[in-house]
Amino acid sequence: MPRVMPRKRESAYSSMLFGHNSNVKVGEMLYHVQTEDRGASHAVIDTMVYHSGRVLHRRANSYADLLPLDAAREQALKDRVSTQHQSILDELRSGVLKLAQQAPPATAPAVIDSLALELLNAKSWLAGKRATLQVLVFRKSDGAGVSGARVTARIDGASEPSEYSTATGTDGKAQLAFDMPRLAGAECALVIEGYNGKSQARLQFQLRAKPKIPAAG
């Protein structure tokens, strides 16, 4: 079982920082997985996968929707930390997680049916600061939806790193909802990726921060 590591913080409902540490052996490889709440000032749940001291994967999800924290929201945050940590452990053990330094297995090449992605609500995915992505993952060969494919979304160029993930249903559709982070760079993009076995697909949409309107003098 992952260990919960509370640490002291100042305010009444922000007095705990939650985290987990786990060692996972996959084949001959031993990985260390660490998940931490970065604190209300950042509002990010951060998970990193290490091997021999090197970071092979990082996943960060915002919990700005839970702020300001109270007793109930703090429990919800604790549950999110545990869920994200367990998700990484499960993906490691199943081989679904793509690691930066992991070499592909030395097996005979297989025929891979190419994936494709479609953002079904491309014109209405952003309402205010809330993003809701309705994504279809399908095979290029016959257009059939792919069940159980992993779908991730992130904002490149955001002020805080974030990645959101889910799996498609039996119809190949998935939904991801999150609060948009602040855009920090001139070149920002919404990046959506889909994975199913060795097949993957990617969509990218350029984003532009709204210009600030100076106050009337």
PDB file of C-alpha atoms in Angstrom:
ATOM      1  CA  MET A   1       0.000   0.000   0.000  1.00  0.00           C
ATOM      2  CA  PRO A   2       1.291   3.549  -0.721  1.00  0.00           C
ATOM      3  CA  ARG A   3       2.298   5.544   2.351  1.00  0.00           C
ATOM      4  CA  VAL A   4       0.588   8.863   3.103  1.00  0.00           C
ATOM      5  CA  MET A   5       3.095  11.495   4.198  1.00  0.00           C
ATOM      6  CA  PRO A   6       1.397  14.476   5.880  1.00  0.00           C
ATOM      7  CA  ARG A   7       3.518  17.567   6.394  1.00  0.00           C
ATOM      8  CA  LYS A   8       2.652  20.677   8.357  1.00  0.00           C
ATOM      9  CA  ARG A   9       1.469  23.836   6.695  1.00  0.00           C
ATOM     10  CA  GLU A  10       0.109  27.098   8.107  1.00  0.00           C
ATOM     11  CA  SER A  11      -3.647  27.713   7.672  1.00  0.00           C
ATOM     12  CA  ALA A  12      -6.406  25.731   9.354  1.00  0.00           C
ATOM     13  CA  TYR A  13      -7.653  23.823   6.303  1.00  0.00           C
ATOM     14  CA  SER A  14      -4.267  23.855   4.559  1.00  0.00           C
ATOM     15  CA  SER A  15      -2.389  22.194   7.398  1.00  0.00           C
ATOM     16  CA  MET A  16      -1.647  18.971   5.498  1.00  0.00           C
ATOM     17  CA  LEU A  17       0.393  18.257   2.400  1.00  0.00           C
ATOM     18  CA  PHE A  18      -0.480  14.805   1.113  1.00  0.00           C
ATOM     19  CA  GLY A  19       1.835  12.438  -0.725  1.00  0.00           C
ATOM     20  CA  HIS A  20       2.676   8.835  -1.519  1.00  0.00           C
ATOM     21  CA  ASN A  21       5.921   6.948  -2.189  1.00  0.00           C
ATOM     22  CA  SER A  22       6.000   3.478  -3.751  1.00  0.00           C
ATOM     23  CA  ASN A  23       8.596   1.140  -5.241  1.00  0.00           C
ATOM     24  CA  VAL A  24       7.377  -0.896  -8.222  1.00  0.00           C
ATOM     25  CA  LYS A  25       9.287  -3.744  -9.871  1.00  0.00           C
ATOM     26  CA  VAL A  26       8.399  -4.405 -13.497  1.00  0.00           C
ATOM     27  CA  GLY A  27      10.436  -7.265 -14.938  1.00  0.00           C
ATOM     28  CA  GLU A  28      14.030  -6.497 -13.977  1.00  0.00           C
ATOM     29  CA  MET A  29      13.390  -2.751 -13.562  1.00  0.00           C
ATOM     30  CA  LEU A  30      12.750  -1.142 -10.182  1.00  0.00           C
ATOM     31  CA  TYR A  31      10.922   2.196 -10.295  1.00  0.00           C
ATOM     32  CA  HIS A  32      10.242   4.690  -7.532  1.00  0.00           C
ATOM     33  CA  VAL A  33       6.946   6.583  -7.814  1.00  0.00           C
ATOM     34  CA  GLN A  34       6.394   9.768  -5.808  1.00  0.00           C
ATOM     35  CA  THR A  35       3.180  11.774  -5.723  1.00  0.00           C
ATOM     36  CA  GLU A  36       2.882  15.061  -3.858  1.00  0.00           C
ATOM     37  CA  ASP A  37       0.420  17.863  -3.302  1.00  0.00           C
ATOM     38  CA  ARG A  38       2.474  20.985  -4.110  1.00  0.00           C
ATOM     39  CA  GLY A  39       0.408  23.165  -1.778  1.00  0.00           C
ATOM     40  CA  ALA A  40      -2.536  25.521  -2.242  1.00  0.00           C
ATOM     41  CA  SER A  41      -0.284  28.283  -3.604  1.00  0.00           C
ATOM     42  CA  HIS A  42       0.412  26.048  -6.636  1.00  0.00           C
ATOM     43  CA  ALA A  43      -2.712  23.804  -6.481  1.00  0.00           C
ATOM     44  CA  VAL A  44      -0.992  20.971  -8.341  1.00  0.00           C
ATOM     45  CA  ILE A  45      -0.815  17.208  -7.707  1.00  0.00           C
ATOM     46  CA  ASP A  46       2.593  16.164  -9.028  1.00  0.00           C
ATOM     47  CA  THR A  47       3.681  12.566  -9.727  1.00  0.00           C
ATOM     48  CA  MET A  48       7.185  11.586 -10.842  1.00  0.00           C
ATOM     49  CA  VAL A  49       8.550   8.166 -11.819  1.00  0.00           C
ATOM     50  CA  TYR A  50      12.258   7.600 -11.077  1.00  0.00           C
ATOM     51  CA  HIS A  51      14.717   4.901 -12.106  1.00  0.00           C
ATOM     52  CA  SER A  52      18.268   5.035 -10.728  1.00  0.00           C
ATOM     53  CA  GLY A  53      17.666   8.636  -9.690  1.00  0.00           C
ATOM     54  CA  ARG A  54      16.494   9.787 -13.131  1.00  0.00           C
ATOM     55  CA  VAL A  55      13.001  11.143 -13.808  1.00  0.00           C
ATOM     56  CA  LEU A  56      11.398   9.043 -16.550  1.00  0.00           C
ATOM     57  CA  HIS A  57       7.860  10.411 -16.363  1.00  0.00           C
ATOM     58  CA  ARG A  58       6.028  13.319 -14.785  1.00  0.00           C
ATOM     59  CA  ARG A  59       2.300  13.960 -14.502  1.00  0.00           C
ATOM     60  CA  ALA A  60       0.832  17.086 -12.920  1.00  0.00           C
ATOM     61  CA  ASN A  61      -2.859  17.861 -12.456  1.00  0.00           C
ATOM     62  CA  SER A  62      -4.383  21.073 -11.156  1.00  0.00           C
ATOM     63  CA  TYR A  63      -6.835  21.068  -8.250  1.00  0.00           C
ATOM     64  CA  ALA A  64      -7.682  24.770  -8.462  1.00  0.00           C
ATOM     65  CA  ASP A  65     -11.364  23.771  -8.557  1.00  0.00           C
ATOM     66  CA  LEU A  66     -11.082  22.687  -4.892  1.00  0.00           C
ATOM     67  CA  LEU A  67      -9.828  26.065  -3.648  1.00  0.00           C
ATOM     68  CA  PRO A  68     -10.287  27.478  -1.115  1.00  0.00           C
ATOM     69  CA  LEU A  69      -9.866  24.259   0.872  1.00  0.00           C
ATOM     70  CA  ASP A  70     -12.225  23.333   3.682  1.00  0.00           C
ATOM     71  CA  ALA A  71     -12.635  20.032   5.519  1.00  0.00           C
ATOM     72  CA  ALA A  72     -14.678  18.366   2.745  1.00  0.00           C
ATOM     73  CA  ARG A  73     -12.487  19.663  -0.087  1.00  0.00           C
ATOM     74  CA  GLU A  74      -9.338  18.618   1.735  1.00  0.00           C
ATOM     75  CA  GLN A  75     -10.684  15.059   1.849  1.00  0.00           C
ATOM     76  CA  ALA A  76     -11.466  15.294  -1.878  1.00  0.00           C
ATOM     77  CA  LEU A  77      -7.895  16.455  -2.479  1.00  0.00           C
ATOM     78  CA  LYS A  78      -6.524  13.542  -0.469  1.00  0.00           C
ATOM     79  CA  ASP A  79      -8.619  11.157  -2.599  1.00  0.00           C
ATOM     80  CA  ARG A  80      -7.325  12.732  -5.821  1.00  0.00           C
ATOM     81  CA  VAL A  81      -3.718  12.373  -4.694  1.00  0.00           C
ATOM     82  CA  SER A  82      -4.282   8.689  -3.927  1.00  0.00           C
ATOM     83  CA  THR A  83      -6.155   8.093  -7.203  1.00  0.00           C
ATOM     84  CA  GLN A  84      -3.442   9.730  -9.323  1.00  0.00           C
ATOM     85  CA  HIS A  85      -0.697   7.776  -7.538  1.00  0.00           C
ATOM     86  CA  GLN A  86      -2.531   4.468  -7.931  1.00  0.00           C
ATOM     87  CA  SER A  87      -3.235   5.210 -11.597  1.00  0.00           C
ATOM     88  CA  ILE A  88       0.491   5.619 -12.303  1.00  0.00           C
ATOM     89  CA  LEU A  89       1.254   2.371 -10.440  1.00  0.00           C
ATOM     90  CA  ASP A  90      -1.366   0.494 -12.451  1.00  0.00           C
ATOM     91  CA  GLU A  91      -0.117   1.932 -15.759  1.00  0.00           C
ATOM     92  CA  LEU A  92       3.466   0.982 -14.887  1.00  0.00           C
ATOM     93  CA  ARG A  93       2.528  -2.597 -14.029  1.00  0.00           C
ATOM     94  CA  SER A  94       0.381  -3.026 -17.149  1.00  0.00           C
ATOM     95  CA  GLY A  95       2.976  -1.477 -19.480  1.00  0.00           C
ATOM     96  CA  VAL A  96       0.576   1.276 -20.617  1.00  0.00           C
ATOM     97  CA  LEU A  97       2.740   4.101 -19.257  1.00  0.00           C
ATOM     98  CA  LYS A  98       5.207   5.476 -21.809  1.00  0.00           C
ATOM     99  CA  LEU A  99       8.532   6.236 -20.116  1.00  0.00           C
ATOM    100  CA  ALA A 100      11.001   8.708 -21.581  1.00  0.00           C
ATOM    101  CA  GLN A 101      14.071   6.472 -21.197  1.00  0.00           C
ATOM    102  CA  GLN A 102      12.409   3.097 -21.732  1.00  0.00           C
ATOM    103  CA  ALA A 103      13.673   1.198 -24.768  1.00  0.00           C
ATOM    104  CA  PRO A 104      11.081  -0.711 -26.827  1.00  0.00           C
ATOM    105  CA  PRO A 105      11.089  -4.486 -26.326  1.00  0.00           C
ATOM    106  CA  ALA A 106      13.113  -6.541 -28.805  1.00  0.00           C
ATOM    107  CA  THR A 107      10.216  -8.342 -30.460  1.00  0.00           C
ATOM    108  CA  ALA A 108       9.256  -8.980 -34.032  1.00  0.00           C
ATOM    109  CA  PRO A 109       7.380  -6.059 -35.592  1.00  0.00           C
ATOM    110  CA  ALA A 110       3.640  -6.413 -35.607  1.00  0.00           C
ATOM    111  CA  VAL A 111       1.056  -4.926 -37.905  1.00  0.00           C
ATOM    112  CA  ILE A 112      -0.315  -1.825 -36.177  1.00  0.00           C
ATOM    113  CA  ASP A 113      -3.685  -0.399 -37.092  1.00  0.00           C
ATOM    114  CA  SER A 114      -3.193   3.394 -37.051  1.00  0.00           C
ATOM    115  CA  LEU A 115      -5.259   5.493 -34.649  1.00  0.00           C
ATOM    116  CA  ALA A 116      -6.947   8.809 -35.332  1.00  0.00           C
ATOM    117  CA  LEU A 117      -8.411  11.424 -32.993  1.00  0.00           C
ATOM    118  CA  GLU A 118     -11.255  13.865 -33.406  1.00  0.00           C
ATOM    119  CA  LEU A 119     -12.243  16.651 -31.030  1.00  0.00           C
ATOM    120  CA  LEU A 120     -16.012  16.410 -31.406  1.00  0.00           C
ATOM    121  CA  ASN A 121     -16.725  19.807 -29.820  1.00  0.00           C
ATOM    122  CA  ALA A 122     -13.865  21.710 -31.443  1.00  0.00           C
ATOM    123  CA  LYS A 123     -15.885  24.950 -31.611  1.00  0.00           C
ATOM    124  CA  SER A 124     -17.293  24.861 -28.081  1.00  0.00           C
ATOM    125  CA  TRP A 125     -14.736  23.050 -25.862  1.00  0.00           C
ATOM    126  CA  LEU A 126     -13.869  26.184 -23.889  1.00  0.00           C
ATOM    127  CA  ALA A 127     -16.526  28.010 -21.852  1.00  0.00           C
ATOM    128  CA  GLY A 128     -15.019  30.782 -19.766  1.00  0.00           C
ATOM    129  CA  LYS A 129     -12.113  29.175 -17.942  1.00  0.00           C
ATOM    130  CA  ARG A 130     -13.588  25.656 -18.043  1.00  0.00           C
ATOM    131  CA  ALA A 131     -12.391  23.220 -20.704  1.00  0.00           C
ATOM    132  CA  THR A 132     -14.524  20.208 -21.635  1.00  0.00           C
ATOM    133  CA  LEU A 133     -13.022  17.986 -24.324  1.00  0.00           C
ATOM    134  CA  GLN A 134     -15.172  15.405 -26.075  1.00  0.00           C
ATOM    135  CA  VAL A 135     -12.714  13.160 -27.910  1.00  0.00           C
ATOM    136  CA  LEU A 136     -13.292  10.279 -30.317  1.00  0.00           C
ATOM    137  CA  VAL A 137     -10.545   7.682 -30.815  1.00  0.00           C
ATOM    138  CA  PHE A 138     -11.034   5.558 -33.930  1.00  0.00           C
ATOM    139  CA  ARG A 139      -9.180   3.307 -36.348  1.00  0.00           C
ATOM    140  CA  LYS A 140      -8.097   4.874 -39.636  1.00  0.00           C
ATOM    141  CA  SER A 141      -8.738   1.633 -41.485  1.00  0.00           C
ATOM    142  CA  ASP A 142     -12.477   1.394 -40.884  1.00  0.00           C
ATOM    143  CA  GLY A 143     -13.465   4.363 -38.706  1.00  0.00           C
ATOM    144  CA  ALA A 144     -14.522   2.128 -35.801  1.00  0.00           C
ATOM    145  CA  GLY A 145     -14.287   3.604 -32.296  1.00  0.00           C
ATOM    146  CA  VAL A 146     -11.554   2.123 -30.090  1.00  0.00           C
ATOM    147  CA  SER A 147     -12.640   0.976 -26.629  1.00  0.00           C
ATOM    148  CA  GLY A 148     -10.275   1.336 -23.666  1.00  0.00           C
ATOM    149  CA  ALA A 149      -7.787   3.650 -25.395  1.00  0.00           C
ATOM    150  CA  ARG A 150      -5.919   6.078 -23.141  1.00  0.00           C
ATOM    151  CA  VAL A 151      -6.569   9.756 -23.880  1.00  0.00           C
ATOM    152  CA  THR A 152      -4.435  12.554 -22.422  1.00  0.00           C
ATOM    153  CA  ALA A 153      -4.631  16.323 -22.707  1.00  0.00           C
ATOM    154  CA  ARG A 154      -2.229  19.051 -21.652  1.00  0.00           C
ATOM    155  CA  ILE A 155      -1.624  22.743 -22.180  1.00  0.00           C
ATOM    156  CA  ASP A 156       1.856  23.396 -23.521  1.00  0.00           C
ATOM    157  CA  GLY A 157       3.076  26.820 -22.420  1.00  0.00           C
ATOM    158  CA  ALA A 158       0.926  26.948 -19.264  1.00  0.00           C
ATOM    159  CA  SER A 159       2.302  28.584 -16.122  1.00  0.00           C
ATOM    160  CA  GLU A 160       1.969  25.283 -14.246  1.00  0.00           C
ATOM    161  CA  PRO A 161       2.520  21.843 -15.836  1.00  0.00           C
ATOM    162  CA  SER A 162      -0.634  19.796 -16.101  1.00  0.00           C
ATOM    163  CA  GLU A 163      -1.810  16.606 -17.785  1.00  0.00           C
ATOM    164  CA  TYR A 164      -5.265  15.097 -17.690  1.00  0.00           C
ATOM    165  CA  SER A 165      -6.062  11.540 -18.718  1.00  0.00           C
ATOM    166  CA  THR A 166      -8.941   9.102 -19.040  1.00  0.00           C
ATOM    167  CA  ALA A 167      -9.970   6.073 -21.095  1.00  0.00           C
ATOM    168  CA  THR A 168     -12.477   5.727 -23.910  1.00  0.00           C
ATOM    169  CA  GLY A 169     -15.766   3.927 -23.503  1.00  0.00           C
ATOM    170  CA  THR A 170     -17.131   1.134 -25.673  1.00  0.00           C
ATOM    171  CA  ASP A 171     -17.983   3.687 -28.404  1.00  0.00           C
ATOM    172  CA  GLY A 172     -14.430   5.073 -28.528  1.00  0.00           C
ATOM    173  CA  LYS A 173     -15.468   8.357 -26.910  1.00  0.00           C
ATOM    174  CA  ALA A 174     -13.930  10.024 -23.864  1.00  0.00           C
ATOM    175  CA  GLN A 175     -14.480  13.275 -22.001  1.00  0.00           C
ATOM    176  CA  LEU A 176     -11.895  15.359 -20.131  1.00  0.00           C
ATOM    177  CA  ALA A 177     -12.891  18.402 -18.079  1.00  0.00           C
ATOM    178  CA  PHE A 178     -10.569  20.793 -16.273  1.00  0.00           C
ATOM    179  CA  ASP A 179      -9.990  24.448 -15.428  1.00  0.00           C
ATOM    180  CA  MET A 180      -7.724  26.170 -17.931  1.00  0.00           C
ATOM    181  CA  PRO A 181      -4.357  27.165 -16.456  1.00  0.00           C
ATOM    182  CA  ARG A 182      -2.877  30.610 -17.031  1.00  0.00           C
ATOM    183  CA  LEU A 183      -1.001  30.842 -20.342  1.00  0.00           C
ATOM    184  CA  ALA A 184       2.570  31.921 -19.721  1.00  0.00           C
ATOM    185  CA  GLY A 185       4.200  31.828 -23.153  1.00  0.00           C
ATOM    186  CA  ALA A 186       3.655  33.291 -26.604  1.00  0.00           C
ATOM    187  CA  GLU A 187       3.467  29.796 -28.186  1.00  0.00           C
ATOM    188  CA  CYS A 188       0.803  27.876 -26.274  1.00  0.00           C
ATOM    189  CA  ALA A 189      -1.155  24.863 -27.460  1.00  0.00           C
ATOM    190  CA  LEU A 190      -3.784  22.359 -26.430  1.00  0.00           C
ATOM    191  CA  VAL A 191      -2.279  18.917 -27.068  1.00  0.00           C
ATOM    192  CA  ILE A 192      -4.492  15.802 -27.117  1.00  0.00           C
ATOM    193  CA  GLU A 193      -2.960  12.334 -27.494  1.00  0.00           C
ATOM    194  CA  GLY A 194      -4.467   8.877 -27.770  1.00  0.00           C
ATOM    195  CA  TYR A 195      -2.771   5.536 -27.080  1.00  0.00           C
ATOM    196  CA  ASN A 196      -3.865   1.973 -27.737  1.00  0.00           C
ATOM    197  CA  GLY A 197      -1.138  -0.650 -27.476  1.00  0.00           C
ATOM    198  CA  LYS A 198       1.663   0.494 -29.796  1.00  0.00           C
ATOM    199  CA  SER A 199      -0.612   2.817 -31.770  1.00  0.00           C
ATOM    200  CA  GLN A 200      -0.916   6.490 -30.963  1.00  0.00           C
ATOM    201  CA  ALA A 201      -2.362   9.678 -32.420  1.00  0.00           C
ATOM    202  CA  ARG A 202      -2.046  13.377 -31.643  1.00  0.00           C
ATOM    203  CA  LEU A 203      -4.025  16.594 -32.112  1.00  0.00           C
ATOM    204  CA  GLN A 204      -2.657  20.070 -31.466  1.00  0.00           C
ATOM    205  CA  PHE A 205      -4.492  23.396 -31.366  1.00  0.00           C
ATOM    206  CA  GLN A 206      -2.638  26.687 -31.031  1.00  0.00           C
ATOM    207  CA  LEU A 207      -3.840  28.945 -28.214  1.00  0.00           C
ATOM    208  CA  ARG A 208      -3.461  32.668 -27.724  1.00  0.00           C
ATOM    209  CA  ALA A 209      -3.772  34.477 -24.418  1.00  0.00           C
ATOM    210  CA  LYS A 210      -6.361  37.231 -24.429  1.00  0.00           C
ATOM    211  CA  PRO A 211      -4.686  40.663 -24.523  1.00  0.00           C
ATOM    212  CA  LYS A 212      -5.039  42.718 -21.373  1.00  0.00           C
ATOM    213  CA  ILE A 213      -7.303  45.734 -21.776  1.00  0.00           C
ATOM    214  CA  PRO A 214      -5.856  48.788 -20.005  1.00  0.00           C
ATOM    215  CA  ALA A 215      -8.088  50.439 -17.453  1.00  0.00           C
ATOM    216  CA  ALA A 216      -9.716  53.699 -18.533  1.00  0.00           C
ATOM    217  CA  GLY A 217      -7.819  56.717 -17.302  1.00  0.00           C
TER     218      GLY A 217
END
